[in-house]
CSV table of C-alpha atoms in Angstrom, one decimal:
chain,number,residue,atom,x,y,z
A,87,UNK,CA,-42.7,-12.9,51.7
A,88,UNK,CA,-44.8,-9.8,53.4
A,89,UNK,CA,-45.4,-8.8,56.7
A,90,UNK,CA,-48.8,-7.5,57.6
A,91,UNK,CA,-49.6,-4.8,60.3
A,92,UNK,CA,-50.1,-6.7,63.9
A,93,UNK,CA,-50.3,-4.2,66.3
A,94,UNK,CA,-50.6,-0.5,66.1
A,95,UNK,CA,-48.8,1.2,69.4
A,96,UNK,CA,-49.1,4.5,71.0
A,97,UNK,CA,-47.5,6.3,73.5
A,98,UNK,CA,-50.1,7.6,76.2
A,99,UNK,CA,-50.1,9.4,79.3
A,100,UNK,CA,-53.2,8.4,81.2
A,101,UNK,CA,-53.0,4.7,79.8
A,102,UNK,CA,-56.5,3.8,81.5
A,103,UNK,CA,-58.5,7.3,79.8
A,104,UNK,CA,-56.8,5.9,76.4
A,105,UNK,CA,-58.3,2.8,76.9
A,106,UNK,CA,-61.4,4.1,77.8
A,107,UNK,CA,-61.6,6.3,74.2
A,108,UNK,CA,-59.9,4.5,71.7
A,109,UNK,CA,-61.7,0.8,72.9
A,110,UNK,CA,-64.9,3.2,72.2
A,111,UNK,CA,-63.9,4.6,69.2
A,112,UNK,CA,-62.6,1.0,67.6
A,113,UNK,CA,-65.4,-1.7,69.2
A,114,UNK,CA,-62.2,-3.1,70.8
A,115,UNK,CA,-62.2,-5.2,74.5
A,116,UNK,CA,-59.7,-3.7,77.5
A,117,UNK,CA,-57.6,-6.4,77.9
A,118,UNK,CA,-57.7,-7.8,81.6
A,119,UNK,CA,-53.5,-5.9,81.8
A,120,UNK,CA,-55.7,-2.4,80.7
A,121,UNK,CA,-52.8,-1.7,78.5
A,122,UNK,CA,-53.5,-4.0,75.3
A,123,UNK,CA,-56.9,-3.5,72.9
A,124,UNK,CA,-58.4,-6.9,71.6
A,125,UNK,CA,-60.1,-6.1,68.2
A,126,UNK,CA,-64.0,-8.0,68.2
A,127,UNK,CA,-64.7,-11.7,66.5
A,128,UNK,CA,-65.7,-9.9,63.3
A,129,UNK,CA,-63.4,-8.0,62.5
A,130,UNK,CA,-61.4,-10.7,61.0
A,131,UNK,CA,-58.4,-12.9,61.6
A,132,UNK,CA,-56.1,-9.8,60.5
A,133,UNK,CA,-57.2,-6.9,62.4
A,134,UNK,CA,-54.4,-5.3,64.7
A,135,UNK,CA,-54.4,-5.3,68.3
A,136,UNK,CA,-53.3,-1.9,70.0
A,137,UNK,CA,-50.9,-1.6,72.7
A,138,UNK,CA,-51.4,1.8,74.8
A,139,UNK,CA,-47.3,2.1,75.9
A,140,UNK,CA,-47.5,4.3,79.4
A,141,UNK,CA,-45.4,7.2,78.9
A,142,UNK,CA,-44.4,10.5,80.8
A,143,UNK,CA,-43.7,13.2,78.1
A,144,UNK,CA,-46.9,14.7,76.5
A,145,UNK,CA,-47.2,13.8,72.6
A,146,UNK,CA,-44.4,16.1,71.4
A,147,UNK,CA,-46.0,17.9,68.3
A,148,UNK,CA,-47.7,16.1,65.1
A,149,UNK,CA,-47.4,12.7,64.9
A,150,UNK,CA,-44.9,11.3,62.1
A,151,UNK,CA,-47.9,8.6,61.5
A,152,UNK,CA,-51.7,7.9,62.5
A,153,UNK,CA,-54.2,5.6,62.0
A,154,UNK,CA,-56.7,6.4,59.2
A,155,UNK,CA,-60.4,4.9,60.4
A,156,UNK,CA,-63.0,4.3,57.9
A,157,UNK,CA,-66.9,4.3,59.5
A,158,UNK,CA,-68.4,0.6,59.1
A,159,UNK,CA,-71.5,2.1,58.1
A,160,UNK,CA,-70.2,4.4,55.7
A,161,UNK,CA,-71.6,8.0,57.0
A,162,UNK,CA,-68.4,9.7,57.6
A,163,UNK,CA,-69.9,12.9,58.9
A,164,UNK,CA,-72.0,10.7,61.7
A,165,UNK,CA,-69.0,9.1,62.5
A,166,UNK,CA,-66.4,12.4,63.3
A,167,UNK,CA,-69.5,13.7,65.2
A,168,UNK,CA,-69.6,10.8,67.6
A,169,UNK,CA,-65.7,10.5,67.9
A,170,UNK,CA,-66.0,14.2,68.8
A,171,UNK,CA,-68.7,13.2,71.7
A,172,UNK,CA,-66.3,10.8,72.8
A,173,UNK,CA,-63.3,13.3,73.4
A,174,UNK,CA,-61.4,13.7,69.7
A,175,UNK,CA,-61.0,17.2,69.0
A,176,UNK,CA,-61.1,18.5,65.0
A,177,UNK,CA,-57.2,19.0,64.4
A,178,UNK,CA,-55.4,21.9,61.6
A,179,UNK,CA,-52.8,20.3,59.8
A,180,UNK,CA,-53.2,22.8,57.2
A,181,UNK,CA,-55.8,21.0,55.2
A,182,UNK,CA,-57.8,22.8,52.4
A,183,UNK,CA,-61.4,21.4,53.5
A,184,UNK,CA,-61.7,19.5,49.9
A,185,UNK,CA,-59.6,16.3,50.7
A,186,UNK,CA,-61.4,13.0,51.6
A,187,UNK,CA,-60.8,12.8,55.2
A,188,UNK,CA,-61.0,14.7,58.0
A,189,UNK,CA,-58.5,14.8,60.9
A,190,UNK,CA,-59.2,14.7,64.4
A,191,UNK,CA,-57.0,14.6,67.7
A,192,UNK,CA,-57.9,11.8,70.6
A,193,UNK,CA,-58.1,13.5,74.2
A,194,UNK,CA,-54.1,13.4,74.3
A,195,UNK,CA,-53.3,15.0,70.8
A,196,UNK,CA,-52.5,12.5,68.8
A,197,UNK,CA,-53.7,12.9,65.7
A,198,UNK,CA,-56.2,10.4,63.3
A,199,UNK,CA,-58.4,10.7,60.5
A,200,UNK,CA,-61.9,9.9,59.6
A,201,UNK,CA,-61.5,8.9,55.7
A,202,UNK,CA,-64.9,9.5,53.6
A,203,UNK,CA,-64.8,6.8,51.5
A,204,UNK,CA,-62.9,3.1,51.7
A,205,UNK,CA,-59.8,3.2,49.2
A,206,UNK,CA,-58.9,-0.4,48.4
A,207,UNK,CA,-57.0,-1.9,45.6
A,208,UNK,CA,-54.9,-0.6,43.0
């Protein structure tokens, strides 16, 4: 038996300006509670809901674990660029500049990453 990943959850301050960004960033629909993120019809019968958990303490330094998006289309750079027009803000976790990603903070600080390329199987 496995488990598979239902739900990701984070812990936000201004639960209704999370919505607002990561429902943008994702293609996901504000559920009708404002707190829960409903992933679209085609993004299959797996894809995880998020949960934005109201919170009063500010994120408290770097995350022990993020979410790692991939760009549907495939143009990574396009992709950080309009994250960045939609709040995320480019993030030093002490990163050379050669990996295959590139991380990014959402208008709280908690950190993601853009990868460059979809790494499947293995």
């Amino acid at each position: 038996m496995t488990a598979r990943l239902e739900q990701w959850t984070l812990d936000v301050r201004d639960v209704a300006a999370m919505a607002r960004f990561w429902s943008a960033v994702l293609g996901y629909r504000v559920g009708d509670d404002g707190q829960h993120l409903w992933p679209p019809p085609d993004a299959g019968p797996h894809a995880p809901t998020v949960w934005l958990q109201p919170v009063d303490e500010p994120t408290p330094g770097k995350n022990r674990g993020h979410p790692d998006l991939v760009p549907v289309d495939g143009d990574a750079d396009a992709e950080v660029e309009r994250l960045l027009g939609l709040g995320a803000r480019h993030a030093d976790v002490g990163q050379s500049g050669d990996e295959g990603f590139v991380v990014l903070v959402d208008p709280e600080g908690n950190e993601f990453c853009v990868l460059r390329g979809r790494r499947r199987g293995g």
